[in-house]
Short mmCIF file of C-alpha atoms in Angstrom, two decimals:
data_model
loop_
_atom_site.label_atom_id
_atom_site.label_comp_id
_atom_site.label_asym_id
_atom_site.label_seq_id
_atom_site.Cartn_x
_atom_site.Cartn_y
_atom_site.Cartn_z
CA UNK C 1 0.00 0.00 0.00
CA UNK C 2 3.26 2.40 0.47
CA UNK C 3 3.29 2.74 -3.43
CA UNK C 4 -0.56 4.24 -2.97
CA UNK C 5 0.19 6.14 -0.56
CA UNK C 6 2.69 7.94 -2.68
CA UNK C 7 0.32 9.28 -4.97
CA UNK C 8 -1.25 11.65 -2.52
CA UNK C 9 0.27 15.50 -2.93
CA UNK C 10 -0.35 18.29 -0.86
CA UNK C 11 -0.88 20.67 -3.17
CA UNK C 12 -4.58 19.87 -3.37
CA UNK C 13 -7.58 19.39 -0.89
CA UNK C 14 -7.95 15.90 -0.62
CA UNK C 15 -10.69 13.91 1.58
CA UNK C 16 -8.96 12.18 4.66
CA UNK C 17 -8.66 8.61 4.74
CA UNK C 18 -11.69 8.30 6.83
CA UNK C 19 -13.84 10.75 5.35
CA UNK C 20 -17.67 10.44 7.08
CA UNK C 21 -18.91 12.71 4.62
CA UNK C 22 -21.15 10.32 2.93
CA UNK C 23 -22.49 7.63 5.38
CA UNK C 24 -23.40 5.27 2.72
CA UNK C 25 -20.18 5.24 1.23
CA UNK C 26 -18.48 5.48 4.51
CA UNK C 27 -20.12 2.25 5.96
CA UNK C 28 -19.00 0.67 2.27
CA UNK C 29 -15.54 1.25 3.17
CA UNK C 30 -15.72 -0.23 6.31
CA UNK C 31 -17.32 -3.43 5.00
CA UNK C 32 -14.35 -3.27 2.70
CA UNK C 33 -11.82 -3.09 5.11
CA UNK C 34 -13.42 -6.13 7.29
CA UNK C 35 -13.69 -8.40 4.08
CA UNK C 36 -10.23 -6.86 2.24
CA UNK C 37 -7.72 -5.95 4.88
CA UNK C 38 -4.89 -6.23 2.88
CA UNK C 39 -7.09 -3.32 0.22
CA UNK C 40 -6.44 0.25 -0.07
CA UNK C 41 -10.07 0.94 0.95
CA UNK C 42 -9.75 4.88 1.25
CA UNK C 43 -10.81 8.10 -0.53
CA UNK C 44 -8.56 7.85 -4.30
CA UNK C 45 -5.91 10.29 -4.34
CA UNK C 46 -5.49 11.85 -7.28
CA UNK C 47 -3.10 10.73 -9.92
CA UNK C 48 -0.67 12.76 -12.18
CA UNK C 49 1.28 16.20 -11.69
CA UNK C 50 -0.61 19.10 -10.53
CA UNK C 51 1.15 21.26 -13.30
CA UNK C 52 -0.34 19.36 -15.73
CA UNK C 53 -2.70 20.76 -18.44
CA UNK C 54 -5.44 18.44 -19.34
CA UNK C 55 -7.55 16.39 -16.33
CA UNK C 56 -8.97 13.31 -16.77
CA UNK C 57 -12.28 13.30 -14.56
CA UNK C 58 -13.87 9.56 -13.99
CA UNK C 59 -16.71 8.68 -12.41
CA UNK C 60 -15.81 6.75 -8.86
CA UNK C 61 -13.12 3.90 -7.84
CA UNK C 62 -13.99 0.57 -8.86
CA UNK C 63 -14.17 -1.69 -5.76
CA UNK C 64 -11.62 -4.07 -7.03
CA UNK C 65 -9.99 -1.84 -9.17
CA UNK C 66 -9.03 1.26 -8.03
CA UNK C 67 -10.48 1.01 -3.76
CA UNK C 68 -8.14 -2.28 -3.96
CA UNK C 69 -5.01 -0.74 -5.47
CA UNK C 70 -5.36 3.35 -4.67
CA UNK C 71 -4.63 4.54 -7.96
CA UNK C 72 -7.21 5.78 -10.39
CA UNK C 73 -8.42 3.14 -12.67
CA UNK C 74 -5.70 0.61 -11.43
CA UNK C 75 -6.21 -2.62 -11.11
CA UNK C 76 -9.94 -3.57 -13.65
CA UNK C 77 -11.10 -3.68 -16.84
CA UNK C 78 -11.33 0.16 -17.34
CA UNK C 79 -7.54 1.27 -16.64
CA UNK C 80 -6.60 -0.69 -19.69
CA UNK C 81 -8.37 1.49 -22.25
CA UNK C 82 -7.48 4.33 -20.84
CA UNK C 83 -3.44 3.72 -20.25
CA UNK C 84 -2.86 2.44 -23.40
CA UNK C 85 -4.87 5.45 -24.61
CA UNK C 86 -2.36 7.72 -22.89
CA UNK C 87 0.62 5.60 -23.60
CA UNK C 88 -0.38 6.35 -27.32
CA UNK C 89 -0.66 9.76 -27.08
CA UNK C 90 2.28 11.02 -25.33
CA UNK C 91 0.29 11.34 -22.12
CA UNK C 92 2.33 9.02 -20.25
CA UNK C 93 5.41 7.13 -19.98
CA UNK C 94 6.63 3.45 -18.56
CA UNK C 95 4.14 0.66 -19.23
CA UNK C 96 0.60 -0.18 -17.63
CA UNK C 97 0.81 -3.05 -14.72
CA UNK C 98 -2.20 -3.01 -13.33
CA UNK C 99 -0.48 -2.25 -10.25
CA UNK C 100 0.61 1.25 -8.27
CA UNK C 101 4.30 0.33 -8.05
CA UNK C 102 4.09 -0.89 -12.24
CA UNK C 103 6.44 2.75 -12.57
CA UNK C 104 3.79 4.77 -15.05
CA UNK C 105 4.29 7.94 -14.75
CA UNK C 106 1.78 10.69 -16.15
CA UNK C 107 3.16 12.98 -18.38
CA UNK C 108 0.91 16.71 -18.93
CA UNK C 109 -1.84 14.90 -17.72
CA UNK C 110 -3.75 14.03 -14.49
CA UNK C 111 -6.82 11.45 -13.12
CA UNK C 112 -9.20 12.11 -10.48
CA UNK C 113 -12.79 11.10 -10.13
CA UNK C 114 -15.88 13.23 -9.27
CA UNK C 115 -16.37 10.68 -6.11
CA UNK C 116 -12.81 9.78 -4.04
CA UNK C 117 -14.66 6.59 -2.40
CA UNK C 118 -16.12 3.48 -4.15
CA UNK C 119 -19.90 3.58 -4.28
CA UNK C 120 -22.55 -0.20 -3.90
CA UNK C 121 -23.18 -1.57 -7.06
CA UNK C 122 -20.73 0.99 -8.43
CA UNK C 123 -23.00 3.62 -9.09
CA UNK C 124 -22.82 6.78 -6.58
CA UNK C 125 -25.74 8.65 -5.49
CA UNK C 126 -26.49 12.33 -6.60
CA UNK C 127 -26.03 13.45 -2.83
CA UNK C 128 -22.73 11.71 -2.70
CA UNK C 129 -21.69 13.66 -5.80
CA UNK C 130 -22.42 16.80 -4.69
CA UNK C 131 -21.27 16.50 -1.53
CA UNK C 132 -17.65 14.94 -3.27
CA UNK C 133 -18.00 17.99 -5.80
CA UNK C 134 -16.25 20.27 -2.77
CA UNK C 135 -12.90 18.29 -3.86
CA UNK C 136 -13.19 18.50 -7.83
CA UNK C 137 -12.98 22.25 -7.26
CA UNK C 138 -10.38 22.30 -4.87
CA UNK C 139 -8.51 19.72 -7.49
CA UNK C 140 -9.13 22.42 -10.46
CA UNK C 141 -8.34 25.43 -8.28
CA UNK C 142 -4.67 23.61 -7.72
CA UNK C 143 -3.97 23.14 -11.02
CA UNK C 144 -2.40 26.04 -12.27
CA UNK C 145 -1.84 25.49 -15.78
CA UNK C 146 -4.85 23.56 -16.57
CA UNK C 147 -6.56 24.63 -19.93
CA UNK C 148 -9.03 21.24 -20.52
CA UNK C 149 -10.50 18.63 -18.55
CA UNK C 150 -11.71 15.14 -20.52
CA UNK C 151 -15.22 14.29 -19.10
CA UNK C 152 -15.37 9.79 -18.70
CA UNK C 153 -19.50 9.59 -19.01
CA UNK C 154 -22.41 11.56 -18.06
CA UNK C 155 -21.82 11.75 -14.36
CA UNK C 156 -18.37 12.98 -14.59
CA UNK C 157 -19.51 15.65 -17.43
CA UNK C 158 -22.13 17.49 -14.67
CA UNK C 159 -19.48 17.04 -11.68
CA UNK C 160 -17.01 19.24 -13.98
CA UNK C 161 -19.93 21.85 -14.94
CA UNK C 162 -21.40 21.83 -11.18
CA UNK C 163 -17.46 22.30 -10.38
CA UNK C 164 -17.10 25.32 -12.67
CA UNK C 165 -20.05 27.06 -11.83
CA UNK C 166 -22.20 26.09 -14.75
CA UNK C 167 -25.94 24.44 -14.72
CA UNK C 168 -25.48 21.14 -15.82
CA UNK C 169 -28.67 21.64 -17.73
CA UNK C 170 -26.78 24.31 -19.69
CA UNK C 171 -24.52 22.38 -21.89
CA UNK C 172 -25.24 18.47 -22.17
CA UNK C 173 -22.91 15.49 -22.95
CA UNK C 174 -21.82 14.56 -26.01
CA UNK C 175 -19.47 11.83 -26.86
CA UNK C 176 -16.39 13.55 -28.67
CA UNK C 177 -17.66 16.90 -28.06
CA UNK C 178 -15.67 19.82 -27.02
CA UNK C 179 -17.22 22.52 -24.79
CA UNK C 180 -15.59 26.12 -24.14
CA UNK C 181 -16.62 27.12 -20.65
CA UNK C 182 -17.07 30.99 -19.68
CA UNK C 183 -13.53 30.85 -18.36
CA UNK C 184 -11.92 29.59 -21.19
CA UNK C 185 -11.52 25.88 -19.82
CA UNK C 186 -11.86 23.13 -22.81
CA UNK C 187 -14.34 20.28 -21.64
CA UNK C 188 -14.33 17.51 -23.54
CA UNK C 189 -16.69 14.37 -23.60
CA UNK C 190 -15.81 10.51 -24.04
CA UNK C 191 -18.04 7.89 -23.25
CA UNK C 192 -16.42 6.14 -20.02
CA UNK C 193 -13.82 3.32 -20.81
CA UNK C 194 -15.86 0.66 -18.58
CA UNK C 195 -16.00 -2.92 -19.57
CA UNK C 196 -19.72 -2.46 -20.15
CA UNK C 197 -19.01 -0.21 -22.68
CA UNK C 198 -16.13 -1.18 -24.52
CA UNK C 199 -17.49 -4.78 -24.82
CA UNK C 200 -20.86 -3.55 -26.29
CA UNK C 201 -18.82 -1.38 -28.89
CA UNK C 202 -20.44 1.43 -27.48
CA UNK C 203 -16.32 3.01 -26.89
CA UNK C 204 -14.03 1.62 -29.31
CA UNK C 205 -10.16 1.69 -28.95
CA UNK C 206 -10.33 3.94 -32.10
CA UNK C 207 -13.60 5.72 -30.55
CA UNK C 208 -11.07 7.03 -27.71
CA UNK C 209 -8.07 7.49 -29.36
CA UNK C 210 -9.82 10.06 -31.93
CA UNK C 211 -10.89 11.92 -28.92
CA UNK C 212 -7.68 12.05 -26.96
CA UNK C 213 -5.22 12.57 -29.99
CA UNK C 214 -7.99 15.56 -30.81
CA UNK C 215 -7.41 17.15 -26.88
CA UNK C 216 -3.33 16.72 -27.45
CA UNK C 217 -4.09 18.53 -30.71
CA UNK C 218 -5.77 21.42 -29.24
CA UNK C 219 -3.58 21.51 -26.07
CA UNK C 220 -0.83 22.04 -28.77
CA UNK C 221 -2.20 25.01 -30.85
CA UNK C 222 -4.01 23.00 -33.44
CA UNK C 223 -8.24 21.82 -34.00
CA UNK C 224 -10.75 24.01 -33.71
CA UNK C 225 -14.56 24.13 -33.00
CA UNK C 226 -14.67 23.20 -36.25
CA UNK C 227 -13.05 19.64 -35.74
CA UNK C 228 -15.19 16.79 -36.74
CA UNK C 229 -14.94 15.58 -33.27
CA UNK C 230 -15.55 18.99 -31.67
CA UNK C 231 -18.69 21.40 -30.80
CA UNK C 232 -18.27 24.68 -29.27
CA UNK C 233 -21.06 24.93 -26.68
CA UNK C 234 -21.55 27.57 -24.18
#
């Protein structure tokens, strides 16, 4: 667990390792940590530097994925997309292990979740992510170069808006969309790299990769609202 542990920074607010905010997902943990000892079973620490320019946002830990390892989308099905994705793309270096200590490193490019602790059934409750929301915005405020934020699913796409200041209502999700919010931050929408979705077809490998190489294009000065990918929305 000391390679987990690592990951947490102080340059952002992060929920303690006992957080009682939510009850629900509070008592989950517990059960966690009476059937999984040996588990990380905590709020997920962000992932990635804090200078970085593009966030990734997901939706909550899996329980045996990232609540078992303490690194975002470590450890199940979904990490795998999303790695390689990265790998691909310049985003990171090192290789994928499924494991914290596996050496990846994050290159311009971070991971956090609009819920820190794994939800039942792996689906949080609207409460839960408003009440988590308090820690998106602290994780936006610290990031001092950030210019665009990549929205995994529906959920994660509202946490960022609600984050930012911005009805959720106002702009909706869109798979490979890119949104321009009031204060210039890019928001961009990909359907989330589950295993539900990527073995229904409903995400391809190509799906993602068009909208990741597409963010690293306009991080770098190139695309436009104009992209085939892209939407200006505000």
């Amino acid at each position: 667990m000391s390679g987990a542990a690592a990951l947490a920074d102080a340059g952002t607010k992060a929920p303690p390792r006992d957080c009682p905010l939510c009850p629900r997902l509070a008592a989950y943990r517990q059960a966690n940590r009476a059937a999984n000892p040996d588990w990380f079973n905590a709020p997920v620490p962000s992932f990635g530097p804090t200078d970085a320019r593009l966030l990734v946002a997901g939706m909550a830990p899996g329980v045996k994925g990232a609540n078992r390892t303490g690194r975002p989308f470590t450890g199940d099905h979904a990490g795998v997309l999303l790695y390689a994705t990265l790998l691909r793309y310049g985003l990171a270096e090192g290789s994928y292990g499924a494991d914290p200590t596996d050496g990846l490193r994050l290159v311009d490019c971070r991971i956090t979740n609009a819920v820190r602790c794994a939800p039942p059934v792996n689906l949080p409750q609207p409460r839960e992510v408003a009440t988590c929301n308090q820690f998106l915005i602290a994780e936006l405020d610290g990031m001092a170069n950030l210019r665009a934020v990549l929205a995994l699913g529906v959920l994660a796409h509202a946490a960022v808006l609600k984050a930012c200041g911005v009805p959720p209502t106002r702009i909706r999700f869109r798979h490979g969309a890119v949104h321009e919010l009031p204060d210039g931050l890019l928001l961009a929408d990909s359907y989330h790299v589950s295993r539900y979705n990527t073995s229904t077809g409903r995400l391809t490998p190509a799906m993602f990769g068009q909208v990741v190489a597409m963010l690293v294009e306009r991080l770098n000065g190139g695309g436009s609202e104009r992209d085939p990918l892209s939407a200006r929305e505000t």
